[in-house]
Coordinates of C-alpha atoms in Angstrom, one line a residue:
Chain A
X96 CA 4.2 27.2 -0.8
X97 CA 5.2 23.7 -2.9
X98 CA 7.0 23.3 -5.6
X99 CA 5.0 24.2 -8.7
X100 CA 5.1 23.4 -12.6
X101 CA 3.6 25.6 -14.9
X102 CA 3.4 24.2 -18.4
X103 CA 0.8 24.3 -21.6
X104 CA -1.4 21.8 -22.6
X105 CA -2.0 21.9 -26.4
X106 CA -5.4 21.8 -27.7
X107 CA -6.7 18.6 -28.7
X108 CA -7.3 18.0 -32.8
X109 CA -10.8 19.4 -33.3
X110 CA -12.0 20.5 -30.3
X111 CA -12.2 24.0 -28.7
X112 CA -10.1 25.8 -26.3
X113 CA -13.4 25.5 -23.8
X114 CA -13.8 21.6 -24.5
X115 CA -10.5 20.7 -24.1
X116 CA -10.2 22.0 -20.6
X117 CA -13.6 20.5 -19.7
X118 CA -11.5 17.0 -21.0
X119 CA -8.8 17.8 -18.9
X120 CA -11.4 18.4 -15.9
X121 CA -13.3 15.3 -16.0
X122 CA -10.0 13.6 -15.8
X123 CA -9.0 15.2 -12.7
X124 CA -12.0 14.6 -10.9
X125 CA -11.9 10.8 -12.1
X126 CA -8.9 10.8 -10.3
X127 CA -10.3 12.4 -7.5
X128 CA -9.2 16.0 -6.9
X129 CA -11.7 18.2 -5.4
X130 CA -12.4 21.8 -6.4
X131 CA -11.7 24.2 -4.9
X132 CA -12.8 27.8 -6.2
X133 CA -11.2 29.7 -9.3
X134 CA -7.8 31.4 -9.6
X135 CA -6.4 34.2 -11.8
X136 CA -3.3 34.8 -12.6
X137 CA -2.6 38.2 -14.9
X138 CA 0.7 39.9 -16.6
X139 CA 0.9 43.5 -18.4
X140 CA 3.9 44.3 -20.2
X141 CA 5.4 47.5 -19.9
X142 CA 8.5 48.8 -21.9
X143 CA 11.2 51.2 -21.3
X144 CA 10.2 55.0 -22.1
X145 CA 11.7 56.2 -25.2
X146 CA 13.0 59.3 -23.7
X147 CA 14.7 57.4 -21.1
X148 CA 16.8 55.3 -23.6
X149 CA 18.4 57.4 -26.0
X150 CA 20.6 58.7 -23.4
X151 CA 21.5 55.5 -21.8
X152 CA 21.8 53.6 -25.3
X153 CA 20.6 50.7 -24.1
X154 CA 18.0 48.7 -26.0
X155 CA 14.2 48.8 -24.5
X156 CA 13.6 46.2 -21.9
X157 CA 10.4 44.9 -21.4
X158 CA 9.0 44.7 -17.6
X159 CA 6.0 42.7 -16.8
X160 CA 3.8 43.6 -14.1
X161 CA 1.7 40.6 -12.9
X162 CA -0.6 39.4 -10.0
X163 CA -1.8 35.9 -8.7
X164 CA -4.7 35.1 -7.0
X165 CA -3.0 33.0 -4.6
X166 CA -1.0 36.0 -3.4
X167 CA -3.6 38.5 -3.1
X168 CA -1.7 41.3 -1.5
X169 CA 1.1 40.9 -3.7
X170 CA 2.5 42.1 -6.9
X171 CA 4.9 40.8 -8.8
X172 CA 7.3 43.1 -11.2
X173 CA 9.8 41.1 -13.3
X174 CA 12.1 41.5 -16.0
X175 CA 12.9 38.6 -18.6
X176 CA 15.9 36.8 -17.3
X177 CA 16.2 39.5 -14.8
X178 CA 15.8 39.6 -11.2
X179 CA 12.1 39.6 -10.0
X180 CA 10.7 42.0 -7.3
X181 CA 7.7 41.2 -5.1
X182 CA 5.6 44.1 -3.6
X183 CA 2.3 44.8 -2.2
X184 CA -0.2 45.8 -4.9
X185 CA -0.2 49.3 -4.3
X186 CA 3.0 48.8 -7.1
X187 CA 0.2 49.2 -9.6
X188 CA -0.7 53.2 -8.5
X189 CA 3.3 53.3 -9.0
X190 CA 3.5 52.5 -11.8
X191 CA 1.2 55.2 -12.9
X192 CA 3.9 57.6 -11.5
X193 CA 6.6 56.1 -13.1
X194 CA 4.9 56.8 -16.4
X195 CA 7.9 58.9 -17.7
X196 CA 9.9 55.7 -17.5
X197 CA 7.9 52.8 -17.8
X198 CA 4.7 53.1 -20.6
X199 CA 2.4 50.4 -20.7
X200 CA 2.3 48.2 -23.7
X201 CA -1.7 48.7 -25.6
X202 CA -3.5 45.4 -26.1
X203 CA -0.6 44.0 -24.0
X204 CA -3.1 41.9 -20.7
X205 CA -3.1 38.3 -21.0
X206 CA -4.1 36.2 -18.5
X207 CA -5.3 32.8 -17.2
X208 CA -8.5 32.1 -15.6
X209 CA -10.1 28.8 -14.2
X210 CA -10.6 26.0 -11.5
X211 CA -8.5 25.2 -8.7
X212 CA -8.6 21.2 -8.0
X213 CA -6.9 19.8 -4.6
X214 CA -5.7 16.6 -4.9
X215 CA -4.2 15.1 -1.5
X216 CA -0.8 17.5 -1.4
X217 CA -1.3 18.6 -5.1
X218 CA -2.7 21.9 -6.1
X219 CA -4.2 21.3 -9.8
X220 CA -5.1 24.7 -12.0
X221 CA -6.5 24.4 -15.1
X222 CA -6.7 27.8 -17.0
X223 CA -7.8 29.1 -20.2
X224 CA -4.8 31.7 -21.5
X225 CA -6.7 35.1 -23.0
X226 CA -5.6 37.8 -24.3
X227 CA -8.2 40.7 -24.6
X228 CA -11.1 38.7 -26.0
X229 CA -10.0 35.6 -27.3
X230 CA -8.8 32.2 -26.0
X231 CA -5.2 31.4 -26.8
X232 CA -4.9 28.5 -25.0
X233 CA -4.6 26.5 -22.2
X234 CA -2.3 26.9 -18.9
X235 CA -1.7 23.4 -16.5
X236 CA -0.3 24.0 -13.0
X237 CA 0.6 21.6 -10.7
X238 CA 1.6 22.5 -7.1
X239 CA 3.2 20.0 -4.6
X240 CA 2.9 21.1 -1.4
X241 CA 5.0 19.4 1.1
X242 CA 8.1 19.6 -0.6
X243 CA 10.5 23.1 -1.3
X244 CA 13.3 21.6 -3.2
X245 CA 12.5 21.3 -6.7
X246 CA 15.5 18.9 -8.0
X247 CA 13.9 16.5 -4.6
X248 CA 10.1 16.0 -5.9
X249 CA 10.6 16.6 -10.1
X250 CA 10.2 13.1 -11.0
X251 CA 7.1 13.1 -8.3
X252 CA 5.8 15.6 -9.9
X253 CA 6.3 14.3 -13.3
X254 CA 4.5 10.9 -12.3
X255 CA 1.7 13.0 -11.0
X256 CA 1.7 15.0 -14.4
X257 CA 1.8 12.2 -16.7
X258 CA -1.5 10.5 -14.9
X259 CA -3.7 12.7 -16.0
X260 CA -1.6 15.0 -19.1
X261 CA -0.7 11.4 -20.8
X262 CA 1.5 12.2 -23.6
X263 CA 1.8 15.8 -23.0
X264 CA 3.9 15.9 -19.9
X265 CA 5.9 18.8 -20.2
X266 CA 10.3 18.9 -19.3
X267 CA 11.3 20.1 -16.6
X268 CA 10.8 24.2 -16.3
X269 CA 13.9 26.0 -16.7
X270 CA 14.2 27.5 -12.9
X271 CA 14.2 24.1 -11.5
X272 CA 17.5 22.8 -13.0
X273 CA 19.7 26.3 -12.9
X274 CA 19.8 26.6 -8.7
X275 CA 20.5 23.0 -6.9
X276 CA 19.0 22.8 -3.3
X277 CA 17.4 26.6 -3.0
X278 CA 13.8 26.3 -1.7
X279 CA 11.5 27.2 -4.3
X280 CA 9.7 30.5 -4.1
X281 CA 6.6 32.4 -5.2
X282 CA 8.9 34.4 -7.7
X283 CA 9.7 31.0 -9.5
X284 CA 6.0 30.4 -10.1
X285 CA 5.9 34.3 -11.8
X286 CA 8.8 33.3 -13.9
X287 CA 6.9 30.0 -15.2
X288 CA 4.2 32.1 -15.7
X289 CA 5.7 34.5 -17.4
X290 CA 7.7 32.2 -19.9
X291 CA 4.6 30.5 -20.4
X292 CA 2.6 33.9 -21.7
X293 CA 5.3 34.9 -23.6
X294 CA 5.3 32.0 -25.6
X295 CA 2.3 32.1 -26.1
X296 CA 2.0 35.7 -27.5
X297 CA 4.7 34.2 -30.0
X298 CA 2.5 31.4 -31.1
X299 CA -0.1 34.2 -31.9
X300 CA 2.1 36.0 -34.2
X301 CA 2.5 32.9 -36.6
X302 CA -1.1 32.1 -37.3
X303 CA -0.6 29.4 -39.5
X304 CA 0.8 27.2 -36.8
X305 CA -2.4 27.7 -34.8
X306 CA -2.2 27.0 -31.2
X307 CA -0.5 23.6 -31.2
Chain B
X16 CA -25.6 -6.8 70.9
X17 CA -26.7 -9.8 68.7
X18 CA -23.2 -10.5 68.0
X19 CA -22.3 -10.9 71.2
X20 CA -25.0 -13.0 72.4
X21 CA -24.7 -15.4 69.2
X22 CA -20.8 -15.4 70.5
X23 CA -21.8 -16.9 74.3
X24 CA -24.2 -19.3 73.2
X25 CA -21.7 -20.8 70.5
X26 CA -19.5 -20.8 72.8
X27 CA -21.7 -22.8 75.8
X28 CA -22.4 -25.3 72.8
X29 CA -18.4 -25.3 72.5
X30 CA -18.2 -26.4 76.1
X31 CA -21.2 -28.6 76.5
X32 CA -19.5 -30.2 73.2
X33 CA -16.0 -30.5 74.8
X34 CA -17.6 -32.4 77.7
X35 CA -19.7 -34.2 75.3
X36 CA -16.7 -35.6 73.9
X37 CA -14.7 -36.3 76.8
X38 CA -18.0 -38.4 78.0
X39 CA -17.6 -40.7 74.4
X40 CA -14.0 -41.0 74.8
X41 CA -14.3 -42.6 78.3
X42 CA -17.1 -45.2 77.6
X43 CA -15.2 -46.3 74.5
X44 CA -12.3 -46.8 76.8
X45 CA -14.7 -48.5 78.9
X46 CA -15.8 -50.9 76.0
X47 CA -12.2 -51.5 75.4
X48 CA -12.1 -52.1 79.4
X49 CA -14.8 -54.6 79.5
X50 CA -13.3 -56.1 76.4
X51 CA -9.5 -56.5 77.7
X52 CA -10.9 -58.2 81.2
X53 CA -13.0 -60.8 79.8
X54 CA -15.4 -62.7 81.5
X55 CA -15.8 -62.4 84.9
X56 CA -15.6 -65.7 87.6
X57 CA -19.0 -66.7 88.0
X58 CA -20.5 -70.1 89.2
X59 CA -21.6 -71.3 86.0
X60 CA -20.6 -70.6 82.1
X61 CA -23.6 -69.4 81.1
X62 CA -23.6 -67.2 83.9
X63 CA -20.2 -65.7 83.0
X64 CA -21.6 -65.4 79.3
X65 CA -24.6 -63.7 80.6
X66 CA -23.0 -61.1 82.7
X67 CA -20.5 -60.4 79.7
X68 CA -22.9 -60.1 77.2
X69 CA -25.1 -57.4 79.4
X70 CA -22.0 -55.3 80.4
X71 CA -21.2 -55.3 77.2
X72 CA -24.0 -54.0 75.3
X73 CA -24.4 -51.7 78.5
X74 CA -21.0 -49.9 77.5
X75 CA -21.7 -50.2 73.2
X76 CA -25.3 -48.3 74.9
X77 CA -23.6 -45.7 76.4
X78 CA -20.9 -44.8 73.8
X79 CA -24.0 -45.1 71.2
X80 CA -25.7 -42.1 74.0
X81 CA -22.8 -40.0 73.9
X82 CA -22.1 -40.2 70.1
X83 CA -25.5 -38.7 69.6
X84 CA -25.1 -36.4 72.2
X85 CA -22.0 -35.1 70.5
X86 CA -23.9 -34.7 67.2
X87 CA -26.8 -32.6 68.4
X88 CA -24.1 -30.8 70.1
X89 CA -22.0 -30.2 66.7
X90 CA -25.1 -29.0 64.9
X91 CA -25.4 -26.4 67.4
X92 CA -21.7 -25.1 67.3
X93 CA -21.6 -24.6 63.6
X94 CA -19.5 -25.4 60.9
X95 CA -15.6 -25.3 61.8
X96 CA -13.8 -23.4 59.1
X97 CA -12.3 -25.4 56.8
X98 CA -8.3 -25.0 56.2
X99 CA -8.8 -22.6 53.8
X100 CA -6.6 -22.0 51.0
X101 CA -6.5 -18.2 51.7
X102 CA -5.3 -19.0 55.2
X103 CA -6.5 -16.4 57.8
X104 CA -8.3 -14.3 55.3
X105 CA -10.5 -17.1 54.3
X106 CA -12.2 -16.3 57.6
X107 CA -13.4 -13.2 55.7
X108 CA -16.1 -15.4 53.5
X109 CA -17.7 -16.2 57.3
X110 CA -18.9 -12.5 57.6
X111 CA -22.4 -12.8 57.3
X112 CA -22.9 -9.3 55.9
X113 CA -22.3 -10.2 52.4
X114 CA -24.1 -7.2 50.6
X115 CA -22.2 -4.4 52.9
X116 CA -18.9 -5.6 53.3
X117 CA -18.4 -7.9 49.9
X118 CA -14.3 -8.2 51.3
X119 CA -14.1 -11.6 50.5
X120 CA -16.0 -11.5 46.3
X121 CA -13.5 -8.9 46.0
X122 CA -10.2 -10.6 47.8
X123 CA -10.5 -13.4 45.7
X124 CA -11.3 -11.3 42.4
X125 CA -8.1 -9.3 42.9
X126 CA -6.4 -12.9 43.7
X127 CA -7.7 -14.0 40.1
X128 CA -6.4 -10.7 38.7
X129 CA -3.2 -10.9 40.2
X130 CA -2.7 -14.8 39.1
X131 CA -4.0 -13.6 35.2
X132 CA -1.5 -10.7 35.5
X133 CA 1.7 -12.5 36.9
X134 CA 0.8 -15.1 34.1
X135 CA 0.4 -12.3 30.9
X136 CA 3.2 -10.4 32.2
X137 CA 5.4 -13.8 31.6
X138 CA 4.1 -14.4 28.4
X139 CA 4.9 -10.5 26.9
X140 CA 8.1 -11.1 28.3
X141 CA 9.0 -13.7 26.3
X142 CA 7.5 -12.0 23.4
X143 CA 9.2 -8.8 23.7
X144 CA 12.1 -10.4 24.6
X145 CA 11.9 -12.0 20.9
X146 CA 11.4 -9.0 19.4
X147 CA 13.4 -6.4 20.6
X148 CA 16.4 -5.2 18.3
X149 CA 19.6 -7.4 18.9
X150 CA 21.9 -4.8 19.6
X151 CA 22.8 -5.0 23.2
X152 CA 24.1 -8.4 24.6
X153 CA 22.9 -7.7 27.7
X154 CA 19.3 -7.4 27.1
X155 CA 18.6 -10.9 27.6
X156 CA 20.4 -11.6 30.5
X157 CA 18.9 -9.5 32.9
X158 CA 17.7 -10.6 35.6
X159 CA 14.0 -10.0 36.8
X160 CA 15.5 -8.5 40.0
X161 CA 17.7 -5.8 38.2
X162 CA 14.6 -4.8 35.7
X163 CA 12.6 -2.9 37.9
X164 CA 15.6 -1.0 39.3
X165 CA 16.5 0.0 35.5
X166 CA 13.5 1.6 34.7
X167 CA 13.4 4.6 37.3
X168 CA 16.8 5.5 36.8
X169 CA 16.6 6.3 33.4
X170 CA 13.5 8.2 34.4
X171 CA 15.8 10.4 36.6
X172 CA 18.8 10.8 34.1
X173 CA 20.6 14.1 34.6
X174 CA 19.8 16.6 32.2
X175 CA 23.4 17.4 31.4
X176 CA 23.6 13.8 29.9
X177 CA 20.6 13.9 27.9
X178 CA 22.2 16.9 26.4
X179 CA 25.4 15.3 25.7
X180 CA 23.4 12.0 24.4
X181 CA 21.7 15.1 21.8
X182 CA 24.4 17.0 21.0
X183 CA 26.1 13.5 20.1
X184 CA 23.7 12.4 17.8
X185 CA 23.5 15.9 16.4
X186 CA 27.0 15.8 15.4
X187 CA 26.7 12.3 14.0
X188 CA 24.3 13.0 11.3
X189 CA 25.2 16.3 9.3
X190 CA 22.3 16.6 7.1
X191 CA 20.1 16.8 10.1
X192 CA 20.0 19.5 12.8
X193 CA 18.4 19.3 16.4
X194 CA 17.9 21.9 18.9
X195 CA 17.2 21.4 22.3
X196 CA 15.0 23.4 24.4
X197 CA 13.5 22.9 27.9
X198 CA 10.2 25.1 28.1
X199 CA 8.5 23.3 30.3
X200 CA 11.0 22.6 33.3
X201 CA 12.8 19.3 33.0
X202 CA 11.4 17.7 29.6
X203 CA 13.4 18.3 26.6
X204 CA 11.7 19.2 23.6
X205 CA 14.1 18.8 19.9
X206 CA 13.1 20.5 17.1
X207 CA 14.7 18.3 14.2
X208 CA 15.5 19.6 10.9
X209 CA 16.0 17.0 8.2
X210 CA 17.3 18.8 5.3
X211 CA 15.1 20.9 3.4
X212 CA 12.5 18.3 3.0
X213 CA 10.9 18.3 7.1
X214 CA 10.8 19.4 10.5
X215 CA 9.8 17.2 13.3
X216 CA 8.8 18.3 17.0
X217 CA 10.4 15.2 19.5
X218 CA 9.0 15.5 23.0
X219 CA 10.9 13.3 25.4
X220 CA 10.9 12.1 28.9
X221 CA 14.2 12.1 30.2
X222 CA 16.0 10.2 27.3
X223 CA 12.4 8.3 26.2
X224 CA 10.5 9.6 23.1
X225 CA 6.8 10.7 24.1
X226 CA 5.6 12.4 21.0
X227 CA 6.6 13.1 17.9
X228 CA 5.1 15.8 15.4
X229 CA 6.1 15.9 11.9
X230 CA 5.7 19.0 9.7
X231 CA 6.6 20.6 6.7
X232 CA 10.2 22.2 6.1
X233 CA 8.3 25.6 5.4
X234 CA 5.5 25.5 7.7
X235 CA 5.6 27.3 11.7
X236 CA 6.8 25.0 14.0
X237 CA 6.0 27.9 17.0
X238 CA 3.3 29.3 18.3
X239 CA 2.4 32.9 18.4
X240 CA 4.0 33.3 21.8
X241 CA 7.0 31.7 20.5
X242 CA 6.8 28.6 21.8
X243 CA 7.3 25.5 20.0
X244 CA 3.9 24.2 18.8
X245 CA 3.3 20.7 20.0
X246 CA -0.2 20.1 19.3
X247 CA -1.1 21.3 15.9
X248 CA -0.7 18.7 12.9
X249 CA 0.7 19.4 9.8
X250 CA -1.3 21.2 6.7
X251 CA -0.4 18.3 4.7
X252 CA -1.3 14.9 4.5
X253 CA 2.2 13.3 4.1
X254 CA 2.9 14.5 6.9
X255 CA -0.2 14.4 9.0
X256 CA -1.5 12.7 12.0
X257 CA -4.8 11.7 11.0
X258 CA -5.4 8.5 13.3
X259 CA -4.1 8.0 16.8
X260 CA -1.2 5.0 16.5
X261 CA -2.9 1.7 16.9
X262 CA -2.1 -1.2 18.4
X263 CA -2.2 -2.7 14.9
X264 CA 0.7 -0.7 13.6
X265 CA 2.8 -1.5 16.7
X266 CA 2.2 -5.5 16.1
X267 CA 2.7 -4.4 12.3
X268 CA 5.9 -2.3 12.8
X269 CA 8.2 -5.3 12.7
X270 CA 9.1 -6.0 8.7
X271 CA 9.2 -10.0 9.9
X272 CA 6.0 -10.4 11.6
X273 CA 3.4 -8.4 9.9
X274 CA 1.2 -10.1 7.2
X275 CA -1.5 -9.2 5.3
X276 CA -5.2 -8.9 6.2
X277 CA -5.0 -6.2 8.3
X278 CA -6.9 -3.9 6.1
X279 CA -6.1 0.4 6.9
X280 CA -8.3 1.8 9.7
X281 CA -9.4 5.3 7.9
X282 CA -9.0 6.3 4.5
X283 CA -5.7 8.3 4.0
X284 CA -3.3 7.0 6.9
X285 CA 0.1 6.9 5.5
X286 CA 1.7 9.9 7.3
X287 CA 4.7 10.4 7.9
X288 CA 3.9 11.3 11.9
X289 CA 2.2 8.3 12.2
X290 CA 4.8 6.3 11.1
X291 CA 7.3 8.1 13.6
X292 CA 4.9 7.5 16.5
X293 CA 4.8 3.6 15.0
X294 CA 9.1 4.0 15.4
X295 CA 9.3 5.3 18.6
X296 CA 7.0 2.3 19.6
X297 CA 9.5 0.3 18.0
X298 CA 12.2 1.0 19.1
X299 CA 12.5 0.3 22.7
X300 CA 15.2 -0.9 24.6
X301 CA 14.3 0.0 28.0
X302 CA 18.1 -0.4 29.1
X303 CA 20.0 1.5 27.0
X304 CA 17.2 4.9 26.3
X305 CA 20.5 6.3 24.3
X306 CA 20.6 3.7 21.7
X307 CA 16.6 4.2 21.5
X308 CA 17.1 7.7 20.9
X309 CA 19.6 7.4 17.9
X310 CA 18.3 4.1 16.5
X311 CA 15.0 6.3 16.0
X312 CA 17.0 9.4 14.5
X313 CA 18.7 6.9 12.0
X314 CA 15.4 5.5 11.3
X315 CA 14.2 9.6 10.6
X316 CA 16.9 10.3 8.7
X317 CA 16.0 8.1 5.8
X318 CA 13.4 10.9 5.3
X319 CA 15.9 12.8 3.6
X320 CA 14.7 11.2 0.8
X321 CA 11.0 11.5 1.4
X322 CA 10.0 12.7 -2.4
X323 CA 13.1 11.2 -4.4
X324 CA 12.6 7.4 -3.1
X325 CA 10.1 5.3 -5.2
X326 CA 9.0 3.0 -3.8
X327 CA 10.7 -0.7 -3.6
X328 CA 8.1 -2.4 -4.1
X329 CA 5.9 -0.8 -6.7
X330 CA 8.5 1.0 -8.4
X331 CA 6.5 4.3 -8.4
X332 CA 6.4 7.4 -6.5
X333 CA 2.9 8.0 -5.6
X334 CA 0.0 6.0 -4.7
X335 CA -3.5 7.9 -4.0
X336 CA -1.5 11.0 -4.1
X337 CA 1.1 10.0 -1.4
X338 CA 4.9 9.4 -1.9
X339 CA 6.1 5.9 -0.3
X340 CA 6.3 7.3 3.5
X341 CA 7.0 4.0 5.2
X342 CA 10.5 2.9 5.9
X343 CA 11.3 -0.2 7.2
X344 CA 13.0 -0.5 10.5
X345 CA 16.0 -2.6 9.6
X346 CA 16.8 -1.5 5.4
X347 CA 15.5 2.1 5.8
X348 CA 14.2 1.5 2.5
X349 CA 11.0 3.2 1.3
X350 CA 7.6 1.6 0.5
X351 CA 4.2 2.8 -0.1
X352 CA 1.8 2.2 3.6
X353 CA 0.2 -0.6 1.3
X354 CA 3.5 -1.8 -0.3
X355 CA 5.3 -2.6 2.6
X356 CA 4.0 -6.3 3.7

């Protein structure tokens, strides 16, 4: 496990969700990168059981319950800004127990599907964000291998970004600057992931701005 | 049996030629005789001529007899050997056996090898001589009798003081940590940890450096048994082993001599354990294995910067995909495999 960015790639004037990533495709394999299967990466949002709240008085907290195809026997359970917890996927029957506590948000599945792309120590996916049945938009992630220190290989990565993104490199993600020097874990990856959905659901509510 | 008889009748020949010569020495002493007494008294002069003349072409008759004598006799001993430049052993090329015993083809081959060897062994002398690093003042002032001694007994160093040597650079560089294990009886193996950034397997010999294996911070160094894994390379191409260490990146190694044209042998070559195998072939100072030792772990220390340094040449971090992971021996700074003439 590298050090990965997870960013969005806006969808190019006049084209489709589905074109633009095939755009974004061609240009990786101009460069070279070789594919390498698919990948999935999905979060469910679950919120705090009404019952459960009125006699803490607390306000509801949302918990997002999410799995990634590069960690197959794992589940990932985190809370925004809060700590995240990594279990085996058995979490999911859980979760069904925990009913009384936890109740699943309805329409609430989004995900990212698409192509995996190795490129010498990078691991490129290119994902197409949907949510029930539509596209929403389009998820980059960029995965350097060698390296655990995220502060170490940024502006690496952010070369390696900008060769084939161009102008819409994305900043730096917000869990690489707040811990200096911690090796970079599968959790931080989740958290990307899970910024990155979240915005997204927030683009959908304002329709007018569209997906840009 | 042959042998012997051939022996006796060379040796007959021998004699009969001894006496051959004896007979031609005497008549030419006679000739000289005839010579010294001059003409005899005789009643008249053309007598005295007469008798002169007749002895004397009597005697030139004779020695003329015993010189051919002597010459059928020589063509029956044989040829003498010559003084041969091999001495004694030149008597080898008269066994007539050549296809069995081919001892003399292959004295003088070895005697060419040994002449060719003496003769590139000066010249990579002189060379390596030129090249080595200039930190010890005594490295060119040895003499060729101490040099052989030297090498064995740094073969043989106790290993209490190749644990000191260690445990001395290990305190000198805090970033990086080594630990020192002997699994395999006297050879210490080091398991080097640079940081956060990689981990590199050193197998030495005594204080030399015979292998070095350079892996990923993150990936397993051991095996399942729980021994340090020594053979398998790293999962990722900065920091594989994908070619064995030429004798082209040895020649190339030193910043001052390389030069272009030497084009890259595979595709993707610009590891990172390549480039320590290219150090450790570098770095030798056959004298003083200590200074080798931490000359090389200065030289892998730079690695702490492995994904932050761009490249000095380019000005960029990656090049097909790689960060700059050459260093140069004498700045440490970085450069990209194809950056760094």
């Amino acid at each position: 496990m590298g050090v990965t960015c997870v960013s969005q790639m806006p969808v190019a004037e006049g084209k489709s969700v589905q074109q633009t990533v095939e755009l974004l495709t061609r240009k990786l394999e101009m460069l070279g990168a070789e594919k390498q299967g698919t990948f999935c990466v999905d979060c469910e949002t679950y919120h705090t059981a009404a019952s459960t709240l009125g006699s803490q008085g607390q306000t509801g907290k949302l918990m997002y319950v999410m799995h990634n195809s590069e960690y197959p026997l794992s589940c990932f359970a985190l809370f925004e800004n809060g700590p995240c917890l990594i279990a085996d996927t058995n979490f999911d029957v859980l979760m069904v127990k925990l009913k009384g506590f936890f109740q699943s948000a309805k329409a609430s599945k989004i995900e990212t599907r698409g192509t995996r792309y190795q490129y010498c120590d990078f691991l490129v996916k290119v994902g197409t964000v949907t949510m029930g049945p539509s596209a929403r938009g389009i998820s980059v992630e960029v995965e350097y291998g060698p390296c655990v220190v995220a502060s170490d290989c940024w502006s690496l990565l952010l070369e390696f970004l900008q060769s084939f993104l161009g102008s819409h490199t994305p900043g730096a993600p917000a869990v690489f600057g707040n811990r200096h020097d911690v090796v970079y874990g599968p959790a931080d990856t989740m958290v990307q992931y899970m910024e990155l959905f979240n915005k997204i659901r927030k683009q959908q509510q304002v329709p007018v701005a569209g997906i840009r | 049996m042959a042998d012997v008889i051939n022996v006796s009748v060379n040796l007959e020949a021998f004699s009969q030629a001894i006496s051959a010569i004896q007979a031609l020495r005497s008549s030419v002493s006679r000739v000289f005789d005839c010579l010294k007494d001059g003409m005899r008294n005789k009643e008249t002069l053309e007598g005295r001529e007469k008798a002169f003349i007749a002895h004397f072409q009597d005697n030139l008759h004779s020695v003329n007899r015993d010189l051919n004598e002597l010459e059928r006799l020589s063509n029956l001993v044989g040829k003498p050997s010559e003084n041969h430049p091999l001495h004694n052993s030149g008597l080898l090329s008269l066994d007539p056996v050549q296809d069995k015993t081919p001892l003399y083809s292959q004295l003088l081959q070895a005697y060419k090898w040994s002449n060719k060897l003496q003769y590139h062994a000066g010249l990579a002398s002189g060379l390596l001589n030129q090249q080595s690093l200039k930190r010890s003042a005594n490295q060119m002032g040895v003499s060729a009798k101490r040099r052989p001694k030297a090498q064995p007994t740094t073969l043989v160093l106790p290993p209490q003081y190749v644990d000191d040597v260690i445990s001395r650079i290990d305190r000198m560089f805090p970033e990086m940590s080594i630990h020192l294990s002997r699994p395999n009886g006297a050879s210490a193996m080091l398991l080097v940890t640079l940081g956060k950034v990689l981990k590199v397997i050193v197998v030495m010999r005594s204080l030399f450096i015979d292998r070095t294996i350079v892996k990923g911070y993150h990936e397993n160094v051991y095996t399942e048994d729980g021994k340090l894994d020594i053979w398998s390379k790293s999962n990722y191409q900065v920091f594989q082993k994908l070619c064995p260490p030429g004798a082209w990146r040895f020649s190339h190694g030193n910043s001052k001599t390389s030069s272009g044209g030497v084009g890259r042998p595979g595709g993707k070559t610009q590891q990172v354990t390549d480039h320590a195998t290219t150090a450790l072939l570098h770095y030798q100072l056959p004298q003083m294995p200590d200074v080798v030792v931490r000359s090389f772990m200065t030289w892998l220390r730079s690695y702490i910067k492995l994904f932050q340094a761009p490249c000095q040449r380019c000005g960029k971090f990656l090049q097909d995909g790689l960060p700059p992971t050459w260093r140069d021996f004498r700045t440490l700074e970085a450069f990209h495999d194809t950056c760094r003439q």
